[in-house]
Short mmCIF file of C-alpha atoms and ligand atoms in Angstrom, two decimals:
data_model
loop_
_atom_site.label_atom_id
_atom_site.label_comp_id
_atom_site.label_asym_id
_atom_site.label_seq_id
_atom_site.Cartn_x
_atom_site.Cartn_y
_atom_site.Cartn_z
CA VAL A 1 104.07 136.12 92.87
CA SER A 2 102.37 135.85 89.67
CA GLY A 3 98.61 135.97 89.07
CA PRO A 4 95.81 137.74 90.90
CA ILE A 5 96.06 136.31 94.35
CA HIS A 6 93.46 137.68 96.72
CA ARG A 7 94.95 137.64 100.09
CA ARG A 8 92.31 136.56 102.48
CA GLY A 9 94.15 134.32 104.79
CA LEU A 10 96.41 135.36 107.52
CA LEU A 11 99.51 137.01 106.25
CA ALA A 12 102.74 137.19 108.14
CA ILE A 13 102.49 134.73 111.13
CA GLY A 14 105.31 134.35 113.53
CA VAL A 15 105.75 131.19 115.59
CA GLY A 16 104.12 132.80 118.62
CA ALA A 17 101.00 133.64 116.68
CA MET A 18 100.48 130.26 115.27
CA ALA A 19 97.98 129.20 117.76
CA ALA A 20 95.63 132.01 116.46
CA PRO A 21 92.45 130.72 114.91
CA LEU A 22 92.14 130.95 111.20
CA VAL A 23 90.42 134.27 110.49
CA LEU A 24 89.08 134.78 107.00
CA ARG A 25 88.50 138.24 105.66
CA GLY A 26 86.27 139.22 102.67
CA GLY A 27 83.16 137.43 103.95
CA VAL A 28 84.33 133.91 103.39
CA SER A 29 82.87 131.70 106.00
CA ALA A 30 84.81 128.92 107.67
CA ALA A 31 82.64 126.35 105.98
CA GLU A 32 83.76 127.75 102.52
CA ASP A 33 87.35 128.11 103.37
CA PRO A 34 89.15 125.67 101.01
CA PHE A 35 92.02 125.48 103.63
CA ALA A 36 89.79 124.46 106.55
CA LEU A 37 91.77 121.18 106.86
CA GLY A 38 95.05 123.13 107.34
CA VAL A 39 98.54 122.51 105.93
CA ALA A 40 101.34 120.24 106.81
CA SER A 41 104.91 119.26 105.92
CA GLY A 42 106.92 116.12 106.28
CA GLU A 43 109.79 113.89 105.28
CA PRO A 44 112.50 116.45 105.73
CA TRP A 45 115.61 115.84 103.62
CA PRO A 46 118.68 117.95 103.15
CA ASP A 47 117.34 119.72 100.13
CA GLY A 48 113.69 119.76 100.71
CA PHE A 49 110.41 118.24 102.18
CA VAL A 50 106.89 117.47 101.26
CA ILE A 51 104.25 120.19 101.74
CA TRP A 52 100.59 119.10 102.00
CA THR A 53 97.13 120.42 102.05
CA ARG A 54 93.67 119.01 101.25
CA LEU A 55 90.99 121.22 100.03
CA SER A 56 87.71 120.99 101.86
CA GLN A 57 84.93 119.28 100.15
CA SER A 58 82.47 122.02 101.00
CA ALA A 59 84.51 124.72 99.32
CA VAL A 60 85.32 122.68 96.22
CA GLY A 61 81.95 120.95 95.86
CA SER A 62 81.84 117.76 93.97
CA LEU A 63 83.53 118.96 90.91
CA GLY A 64 85.00 116.14 88.77
CA ILE A 65 87.65 118.62 87.37
CA SER A 66 90.95 119.54 88.80
CA THR A 67 91.16 122.56 91.09
CA PRO A 68 94.38 124.54 90.57
CA VAL A 69 96.39 125.13 93.74
CA ARG A 70 99.35 127.42 93.79
CA TRP A 71 102.11 126.79 96.33
CA GLN A 72 105.07 128.86 97.36
CA VAL A 73 108.11 128.19 99.68
CA ALA A 74 110.13 131.08 101.06
CA GLU A 75 113.11 131.63 103.28
CA ASP A 76 111.31 134.12 105.52
CA ALA A 77 108.06 134.22 107.42
CA GLN A 78 106.92 137.30 105.41
CA MET A 79 107.17 135.17 102.21
CA GLY A 80 109.36 137.91 100.82
CA ARG A 81 112.15 135.62 99.50
CA VAL A 82 110.23 132.91 97.61
CA VAL A 83 112.73 130.23 96.52
CA ALA A 84 110.34 127.69 95.03
CA GLN A 85 106.72 127.84 93.78
CA GLY A 86 104.40 126.08 91.33
CA GLU A 87 100.92 124.97 90.64
CA VAL A 88 99.39 121.52 91.06
CA GLY A 89 95.78 120.16 90.61
CA ALA A 90 93.55 118.94 93.47
CA ASP A 91 91.36 116.13 92.25
CA LEU A 92 88.26 114.40 93.42
CA ARG A 93 90.10 111.15 92.87
CA LYS A 94 92.50 111.89 95.69
CA ALA A 95 89.92 113.71 97.90
CA PHE A 96 91.43 117.06 96.83
CA ALA A 97 94.71 116.24 98.68
CA VAL A 98 97.79 117.98 97.45
CA HIS A 99 101.35 116.70 97.98
CA VAL A 100 104.32 118.63 96.73
CA GLU A 101 107.82 117.40 96.86
CA VAL A 102 109.92 120.44 97.08
CA ALA A 103 113.63 120.06 96.23
CA GLY A 104 116.79 122.20 95.58
CA LEU A 105 116.66 123.98 98.99
CA ARG A 106 119.48 124.70 101.38
CA PRO A 107 120.11 122.12 104.23
CA ASN A 108 119.27 122.66 107.99
CA ARG A 109 117.22 125.81 107.85
CA PRO A 110 113.69 126.85 108.36
CA TYR A 111 111.37 127.56 105.42
CA TRP A 112 107.83 128.94 105.18
CA TYR A 113 105.13 127.84 102.83
CA ARG A 114 101.53 128.44 101.85
CA PHE A 115 98.91 127.56 99.31
CA THR A 116 96.33 129.61 97.31
CA ALA A 117 93.18 128.19 95.58
CA LEU A 118 89.73 129.40 94.78
CA GLY A 119 90.70 132.98 95.61
CA ALA A 120 91.67 132.08 99.18
CA GLN A 121 95.02 131.62 100.90
CA SER A 122 96.07 129.04 103.44
CA ARG A 123 97.60 129.77 106.75
CA LEU A 124 101.38 129.95 106.76
CA GLY A 125 103.23 126.80 107.43
CA ARG A 126 106.74 126.60 108.96
CA THR A 127 109.09 123.63 108.08
CA ARG A 128 112.71 122.93 107.87
CA THR A 129 115.15 120.97 105.82
CA ALA A 130 117.31 118.24 107.36
CA PRO A 131 121.07 118.80 107.78
CA GLY A 132 123.28 117.60 105.10
CA ARG A 133 124.59 114.03 105.27
CA GLY A 134 127.37 113.82 107.77
CA ALA A 135 127.19 117.56 108.61
CA ARG A 136 128.07 118.55 112.14
CA VAL A 137 124.74 119.14 114.06
CA LYS A 138 124.84 120.49 117.55
CA GLY A 139 121.52 119.50 118.62
CA MET A 140 117.96 118.85 117.79
CA ARG A 141 114.49 118.55 119.49
CA ILE A 142 112.07 115.76 118.56
CA VAL A 143 108.49 115.65 119.98
CA ALA A 144 106.53 112.50 119.71
CA ALA A 145 102.84 111.60 120.21
CA SER A 146 100.43 108.76 119.64
CA CYS A 147 96.89 107.70 120.33
CA ALA A 148 94.56 110.62 119.77
CA HIS A 149 90.99 109.57 120.01
CA TRP A 150 88.84 112.54 118.88
CA GLU A 151 85.97 111.64 121.27
CA SER A 152 88.13 111.21 124.41
CA GLY A 153 89.32 114.71 124.69
CA TRP A 154 90.80 117.85 123.22
CA PHE A 155 94.13 117.75 121.42
CA SER A 156 95.88 120.23 123.85
CA ALA A 157 98.99 117.99 123.70
CA TYR A 158 99.35 118.93 120.07
CA ARG A 159 99.18 122.69 120.95
CA HIS A 160 101.89 122.27 123.49
CA MET A 161 104.08 120.30 121.17
CA ALA A 162 104.00 123.08 118.66
CA GLU A 163 104.93 125.59 121.39
CA GLU A 164 108.05 123.63 122.12
CA ASN A 165 109.33 124.82 118.60
CA PRO A 166 110.55 121.34 117.61
CA ASP A 167 112.75 120.43 114.68
CA LEU A 168 110.73 117.30 114.00
CA VAL A 169 107.29 115.86 115.02
CA LEU A 170 106.74 112.09 115.22
CA PHE A 171 103.32 110.54 115.03
CA LEU A 172 103.75 107.03 116.42
CA GLY A 173 100.33 105.51 115.58
CA ASP A 174 96.70 105.82 116.24
CA TYR A 175 96.56 109.29 114.54
CA ILE A 176 92.82 108.61 114.09
CA TYR A 177 90.54 106.02 115.56
CA GLU A 178 88.25 103.98 113.42
CA TYR A 179 85.81 103.29 116.13
CA SER A 180 83.34 105.56 118.05
CA TYR A 181 81.98 105.25 121.53
CA ARG A 182 78.45 104.29 122.20
CA GLY A 183 76.20 103.83 125.27
CA GLU A 184 77.25 105.01 128.68
CA ARG A 185 80.75 106.00 127.75
CA ALA A 186 79.45 108.09 124.86
CA GLU A 187 77.50 110.32 127.28
CA GLN A 188 80.72 111.39 129.01
CA LEU A 189 82.53 112.35 125.74
CA VAL A 190 83.69 115.93 125.12
CA ARG A 191 82.88 115.65 121.41
CA ARG A 192 81.67 113.19 118.99
CA HIS A 193 82.83 111.67 115.73
CA ASN A 194 80.82 112.66 112.70
CA GLU A 195 79.88 109.12 112.10
CA ASP A 196 78.55 107.12 115.02
CA ALA A 197 79.65 103.96 113.43
CA GLU A 198 83.00 102.35 112.97
CA VAL A 199 84.36 103.49 109.59
CA ASP A 200 85.33 100.81 107.18
CA ASP A 201 85.23 102.24 103.63
CA LEU A 202 86.99 104.96 101.70
CA ALA A 203 84.36 107.57 102.18
CA GLY A 204 84.30 106.84 105.90
CA TYR A 205 88.07 107.04 106.47
CA ARG A 206 88.25 110.17 104.38
CA ALA A 207 85.61 111.84 106.39
CA ARG A 208 87.33 110.73 109.75
CA TYR A 209 90.66 112.38 108.55
CA ALA A 210 88.86 115.51 107.57
CA GLN A 211 87.31 115.73 111.00
CA TYR A 212 90.65 115.30 112.78
CA HIS A 213 92.33 117.71 110.43
CA SER A 214 89.67 120.37 111.29
CA ASP A 215 91.17 120.49 114.90
CA PRO A 216 92.92 123.81 115.58
CA ASP A 217 95.58 122.24 117.79
CA LEU A 218 96.45 119.58 115.23
CA GLN A 219 96.53 122.29 112.59
CA THR A 220 98.77 124.47 114.76
CA LEU A 221 101.28 121.52 115.28
CA HIS A 222 101.36 120.58 111.61
CA ALA A 223 101.91 124.16 110.65
CA SER A 224 104.87 124.56 113.09
CA ALA A 225 107.27 121.75 112.03
CA PRO A 226 107.94 118.88 109.61
CA CYS A 227 106.61 115.43 110.74
CA LEU A 228 107.27 111.83 110.19
CA ALA A 229 104.40 109.41 110.69
CA THR A 230 104.00 105.74 111.12
CA TRP A 231 100.69 104.06 111.86
CA ASP A 232 99.39 101.52 114.31
CA ASP A 233 96.30 99.48 114.14
CA HIS A 234 93.44 102.12 114.52
CA GLU A 235 94.25 103.74 111.21
CA VAL A 236 92.61 100.62 109.87
CA GLN A 237 91.09 98.34 112.48
CA ASN A 238 91.77 97.39 116.08
CA ASP A 239 94.50 94.68 116.42
CA TYR A 240 94.72 93.72 112.77
CA ALA A 241 97.94 92.12 111.68
CA GLY A 242 99.02 92.41 108.06
CA GLU A 243 96.40 90.66 105.95
CA PHE A 244 94.59 89.37 109.06
CA PRO A 245 91.51 91.25 110.36
CA MET A 246 90.61 91.07 113.98
CA GLY A 247 87.58 89.00 113.35
CA LEU A 248 88.21 85.35 112.34
CA SER A 249 85.10 85.17 110.23
CA VAL A 250 85.74 88.03 107.96
CA PRO A 251 86.68 87.01 104.37
CA LYS A 252 90.21 87.95 103.52
CA ASP A 253 89.37 89.81 100.29
CA ARG A 254 86.76 91.90 102.21
CA PHE A 255 89.31 92.90 104.80
CA LEU A 256 91.94 93.63 102.21
CA ALA A 257 89.56 96.06 100.44
CA ARG A 258 88.90 97.70 103.80
CA ARG A 259 92.69 97.98 104.46
CA ALA A 260 93.31 99.33 101.03
CA ALA A 261 90.67 102.04 101.57
CA ALA A 262 92.24 102.94 105.01
CA TYR A 263 95.76 102.93 103.52
CA ARG A 264 94.64 105.20 100.62
CA ALA A 265 93.01 107.74 103.02
CA PHE A 266 96.17 107.70 105.19
CA TYR A 267 98.28 108.65 102.27
CA GLU A 268 95.89 111.37 101.13
CA ASN A 269 95.91 112.88 104.56
CA MET A 270 99.63 112.81 105.49
CA PRO A 271 102.56 114.75 104.03
CA LEU A 272 104.11 111.63 102.32
CA ARG A 273 106.09 111.33 99.18
CA GLY A 274 104.48 110.06 95.92
CA ARG A 275 106.30 106.87 96.20
CA SER A 276 104.18 106.06 99.34
CA ASP A 277 101.03 106.40 97.08
CA PRO A 278 99.21 102.96 97.37
CA GLU A 279 97.81 103.61 93.91
CA GLN A 280 101.38 103.19 92.68
CA ASN A 281 102.11 100.27 94.97
CA ASP A 282 99.36 97.73 94.49
CA GLY A 283 97.42 99.01 97.54
CA ARG A 284 100.35 99.10 99.83
CA VAL A 285 101.94 102.16 101.46
CA ARG A 286 105.82 102.16 101.76
CA LEU A 287 105.95 103.78 105.13
CA TYR A 288 109.19 102.50 106.70
CA ASP A 289 112.23 104.55 105.92
CA ARG A 290 115.53 105.88 107.20
CA TYR A 291 116.13 109.58 107.93
CA ARG A 292 119.43 111.15 108.70
CA PHE A 293 120.05 114.37 110.68
CA GLY A 294 123.68 115.02 109.91
CA ASP A 295 126.14 113.36 112.29
CA LEU A 296 123.71 113.40 115.22
CA VAL A 297 120.81 111.08 114.48
CA GLN A 298 119.89 108.22 112.21
CA LEU A 299 116.14 107.70 112.58
CA ASP A 300 114.56 104.47 111.32
CA MET A 301 110.80 104.72 111.07
CA LEU A 302 109.21 101.24 111.18
CA ASP A 303 105.95 99.77 110.00
CA GLY A 304 104.96 97.12 112.48
CA ARG A 305 101.47 96.51 111.02
CA GLN A 306 101.39 96.09 107.30
CA TYR A 307 103.69 93.12 107.10
CA ARG A 308 102.97 91.26 110.21
CA THR A 309 102.28 87.51 110.45
CA GLU A 310 99.18 86.62 112.31
CA GLN A 311 99.10 87.18 116.04
CA PRO A 312 100.15 84.14 117.96
CA CYS A 313 98.12 82.38 120.62
CA HIS A 314 94.95 84.35 120.00
CA SER A 315 91.73 83.24 121.54
CA PRO A 316 89.52 80.81 119.48
CA GLY A 317 87.01 83.46 118.50
CA THR A 318 89.06 86.54 117.69
CA ARG A 319 92.54 87.88 117.04
CA ARG A 320 91.92 90.72 119.56
CA GLY A 321 94.96 91.17 121.69
CA ARG A 322 94.77 89.27 125.00
CA VAL A 323 97.15 88.16 127.74
CA ALA A 324 98.10 84.59 126.91
CA PRO A 325 100.22 82.24 128.97
CA ALA A 326 103.90 83.07 128.47
CA THR A 327 104.50 79.40 127.74
CA CYS A 328 102.60 79.52 124.43
CA ALA A 329 105.13 78.09 121.91
CA GLU A 330 104.01 80.38 119.06
CA PHE A 331 105.56 83.38 120.85
CA VAL A 332 108.99 82.26 119.93
CA ASP A 333 108.22 80.82 116.53
CA PRO A 334 111.09 82.06 114.26
CA ALA A 335 108.71 82.10 111.17
CA ARG A 336 106.66 84.82 112.79
CA THR A 337 107.63 88.43 112.07
CA MET A 338 106.38 91.87 113.13
CA LEU A 339 108.14 93.74 110.35
CA GLY A 340 108.10 91.22 107.46
CA VAL A 341 111.16 89.68 105.85
CA GLU A 342 111.97 92.56 103.57
CA GLN A 343 111.67 95.27 106.18
CA GLU A 344 113.81 93.22 108.60
CA ARG A 345 116.55 92.92 105.97
CA TRP A 346 116.41 96.57 105.28
CA LEU A 347 116.56 97.38 108.91
CA TYR A 348 119.55 95.24 109.81
CA ASP A 349 121.45 96.41 106.82
CA GLY A 350 120.87 99.99 107.90
CA PHE A 351 122.15 99.16 111.45
CA ARG A 352 125.42 98.03 109.87
CA ARG A 353 125.91 101.39 108.23
CA ALA A 354 124.69 103.57 111.03
CA ALA A 355 127.20 106.31 111.46
CA ALA A 356 125.49 109.03 113.58
CA ARG A 357 125.87 109.50 117.16
CA TRP A 358 122.38 108.15 118.00
CA THR A 359 120.71 105.20 116.26
CA MET A 360 116.97 105.93 116.93
CA ILE A 361 114.14 103.68 115.95
CA GLY A 362 110.60 105.16 115.81
CA GLN A 363 107.76 102.55 115.85
CA GLN A 364 104.41 101.98 117.30
CA ILE A 365 104.46 99.71 120.26
CA LEU A 366 106.48 98.69 123.35
CA VAL A 367 109.65 96.76 122.43
CA ALA A 368 110.58 95.80 126.01
CA PRO A 369 108.83 92.72 127.32
CA TYR A 370 106.07 93.42 129.84
CA THR A 371 104.75 90.70 131.90
CA GLN A 372 101.12 91.32 132.87
CA PRO A 373 98.26 89.56 134.59
CA ALA A 374 95.88 87.39 132.59
CA PRO A 375 92.13 87.54 133.49
CA ASP A 376 92.65 84.47 135.60
CA GLY A 377 95.40 86.24 137.68
CA SER A 378 98.28 84.27 136.19
CA LEU A 379 101.14 86.18 134.54
CA GLY A 380 101.32 86.18 130.73
CA THR A 381 102.19 87.89 127.37
CA PHE A 382 100.17 90.26 125.40
CA THR A 383 99.42 88.67 121.99
CA ASP A 384 99.55 91.94 119.94
CA GLY A 385 102.93 93.23 121.24
CA TRP A 386 106.67 92.65 120.46
CA SER A 387 106.82 89.90 123.05
CA ALA A 388 104.47 87.89 120.87
CA TYR A 389 107.04 88.18 118.03
CA ALA A 390 109.93 87.44 120.22
CA ALA A 391 112.03 85.83 117.41
CA ASN A 392 111.83 89.02 115.36
CA ARG A 393 112.72 91.16 118.37
CA ARG A 394 115.72 88.90 118.96
CA ARG A 395 116.91 89.22 115.43
CA MET A 396 116.51 92.94 115.63
CA LEU A 397 118.48 93.35 118.88
CA ASP A 398 121.18 90.95 117.68
CA ALA A 399 121.49 92.91 114.51
CA LEU A 400 121.73 96.14 116.44
CA VAL A 401 124.40 94.80 118.80
CA GLY A 402 126.31 92.92 116.05
CA ALA A 403 126.52 96.01 113.98
CA ARG A 404 127.76 98.04 116.93
CA ALA A 405 125.22 100.71 115.94
CA ARG A 406 125.88 103.63 118.21
CA ASN A 407 123.71 104.52 121.15
CA PRO A 408 120.40 102.87 120.19
CA VAL A 409 117.19 104.44 121.44
CA PHE A 410 113.66 103.19 120.71
CA LEU A 411 110.59 105.41 120.62
CA GLY A 412 107.09 104.05 120.68
CA GLY A 413 103.42 104.53 121.46
CA ASP A 414 100.35 102.43 121.93
CA MET A 415 100.54 101.91 125.69
CA HIS A 416 98.34 104.86 126.74
CA ALA A 417 100.86 105.42 129.53
CA PHE A 418 104.26 106.87 129.93
CA VAL A 419 106.80 104.02 129.85
CA ALA A 420 110.56 104.06 130.03
CA ALA A 421 112.53 100.86 129.90
CA ASP A 422 116.06 99.45 129.54
CA ILE A 423 116.26 97.11 126.62
CA LYS A 424 118.30 94.05 127.55
CA ALA A 425 120.48 91.90 125.17
CA ASP A 426 118.33 88.92 126.26
CA PRO A 427 115.00 90.75 126.70
CA PRO A 428 113.20 88.25 128.94
CA ASN A 429 116.25 88.16 131.23
CA PRO A 430 116.40 91.38 133.30
CA ALA A 431 119.89 90.40 134.55
CA SER A 432 121.34 90.54 131.02
CA ARG A 433 123.18 93.54 129.86
CA THR A 434 121.40 96.74 128.81
CA VAL A 435 121.85 97.43 125.13
CA ALA A 436 119.40 100.26 124.41
CA ALA A 437 116.91 102.72 126.03
CA GLU A 438 113.16 102.89 125.24
CA PHE A 439 110.80 105.77 125.58
CA VAL A 440 107.01 105.42 125.09
CA GLY A 441 104.83 108.49 125.29
CA THR A 442 101.40 108.30 126.65
CA SER A 443 98.24 108.96 124.69
CA VAL A 444 97.25 112.40 123.42
CA THR A 445 93.73 111.68 124.59
CA SER A 446 92.91 107.96 124.51
CA ASP A 447 91.80 106.19 127.70
CA PRO A 448 94.53 105.03 130.03
CA SER A 449 95.82 101.45 129.99
CA PRO A 450 94.38 99.29 132.73
CA ASP A 451 95.74 99.87 136.28
CA SER A 452 96.62 96.18 136.37
CA LEU A 453 99.44 97.00 134.10
CA MET A 454 100.85 99.66 136.42
CA GLN A 455 100.53 97.23 139.19
CA SER A 456 102.75 94.72 137.37
CA LEU A 457 105.77 97.03 137.40
CA PRO A 458 107.55 95.08 140.13
CA GLN A 459 107.45 92.00 137.91
CA ASN A 460 109.28 94.00 135.26
CA PRO A 461 112.48 95.25 136.75
CA HIS A 462 113.92 96.44 133.44
CA VAL A 463 110.96 98.92 133.23
CA ARG A 464 111.83 102.13 135.03
CA LEU A 465 108.53 103.99 134.64
CA PHE A 466 105.00 102.99 133.93
CA GLU A 467 102.42 105.59 134.62
CA ASN A 468 98.92 105.60 133.02
CA ARG A 469 97.33 108.65 134.74
CA HIS A 470 98.52 111.29 132.36
CA ARG A 471 97.72 112.19 128.75
CA GLY A 472 100.46 114.13 126.88
CA TYR A 473 103.55 113.51 124.68
CA MET A 474 107.24 113.30 124.97
CA SER A 475 109.93 115.70 123.98
CA LEU A 476 113.67 114.76 123.36
CA ASP A 477 116.52 117.20 123.47
CA ILE A 478 119.42 115.55 121.58
CA ASP A 479 123.01 116.45 121.47
CA HIS A 480 126.29 114.68 121.10
CA ARG A 481 126.65 113.95 124.80
CA ARG A 482 123.14 113.10 125.89
CA ILE A 483 119.42 112.84 125.25
CA GLU A 484 117.16 114.46 127.72
CA THR A 485 113.59 113.19 127.53
CA ARG A 486 110.77 114.92 129.13
CA TYR A 487 107.42 113.27 129.74
CA GLN A 488 105.01 116.10 129.22
CA ALA A 489 101.48 115.80 130.89
CA ILE A 490 98.51 117.83 130.06
CA SER A 491 96.35 119.04 132.90
CA ASP A 492 92.99 117.67 131.71
CA ARG A 493 92.07 116.09 128.32
CA ARG A 494 88.49 117.42 128.90
CA ASP A 495 89.67 121.00 129.08
CA PRO A 496 90.32 122.61 125.63
CA ARG A 497 92.70 125.07 127.42
CA ALA A 498 94.63 122.44 129.29
CA THR A 499 98.05 123.43 130.60
CA VAL A 500 101.20 121.26 130.39
CA SER A 501 103.89 120.33 132.87
CA THR A 502 106.87 117.96 133.00
CA PHE A 503 105.87 114.78 134.76
CA HIS A 504 109.27 113.04 134.60
CA ARG A 505 112.71 113.33 132.90
CA PHE A 506 115.14 110.63 131.82
CA THR A 507 118.62 111.16 130.43
CA VAL A 508 120.54 108.72 128.13
CA GLU A 509 124.31 109.43 127.96
CA ALA A 510 126.23 108.64 124.85
CA GLY A 511 128.47 105.63 125.41
CA ARG A 512 126.40 104.35 128.27
CA PRO A 513 123.34 102.30 127.24
CA GLY A 514 120.13 102.68 129.17
CA LEU A 515 118.30 105.19 131.30
CA ILE A 516 119.40 107.57 133.88
CA THR A 517 116.58 108.69 135.96
CA HIS A 518 116.10 112.02 137.72
CA PRO A 519 114.68 112.34 141.13
FE1 FE2 B 601 96.01 103.72 120.86
#
């Protein structure tokens, strides 16, 4: 370690102590702590990963000049064997976010990291590199979460996810919410967004992420393992689709400016590579990518929002998702796409080269069809889901089956319910053969999906579980013979000390597509 580093943060922290609150010594108040937004790591590859932090505005002030931030990566939790280090600048232009792409490390082992700036030290983060390409991997644990509305509850699910000591954390959308509750519902909330209004500009989205990153449970999770993140709609606006806002009367250029601000704030606040920076990509964020974990898992992370065509069969006044008659012809229009032409091509090409035991696809919504009641009582199709882009889903499943990609498993979010389904070769036909399994975690805090969806379970025989009463996450233990998925429910989203228990388990066995349920 070079330079006069004043150690004021926590020093050696083991995994068990990671839930401890950030204690600053030397008279630095939390408001002045430059690392009040925590640390994170992501995008594990065999010789490195991204480490991230974002200095708090209150500590840095509104300086236009760059603040130097030192970073260190070590092989041990005591930071005794430092194997990489350097210094980067935190700039106002990027809201004082710091992304470091660390390379040259050894595969499939843990590393620890921390930052120092302005005389203070960050908490210690733990992360790990991915196994080498094709390397024999015995097993791994992936935890996945989605839909964390700050106002709806405490992030206890995140704390319990960290306690599972995962190899990888997946965020499958709605990491923040752009809207705030008002009126009667607002009075029952456990905590409030800083801004009462719906955020729609760069300052607003940045402040929203800063608030979420101030949460100790989210910080604990990020400091415990590397993550991969995709987004859903609420990182920008409810039910937007590609370049189409929810509201029909909003001018396109105004919505694209809003989207660009939201995308920029997302990049600034996630441990993503520089190549995802929208400033280098004409306002877009390259989020979809393929990750390999030795011979065990190929994980394709998809972006089902940015490149979508407009939702089909929307109501005359708004694109807000609704249940439309299943007979609406636009649902099967082959010109419509959830992923966009380029991402579709990339995905199908990857299926052909999938060599790992498990072909996993992480994305934001339910892939299986789900017939549900329309307001008039008839059964229909939700216009914001995969069934509304049925031709794209058909192309995706045909490519998966045609490529003989081994043991496909889909992971998703959005439903605010635990859902488990068999994916059928011909999805609308429950009698067709099962080709994949699907797991959807419930929300971290967000309100449950309507009970009417749960009551539609008998109309959806390929769906094995639909349960909206619990908030929580899912945890997957993966080895070469099977995946065991636990649906983990927290006791009460209104309790900051909520406990966790396993609500249900499913197994998928290699070589046998679909779910095996446990009593
Ligand atoms: Fe959500």
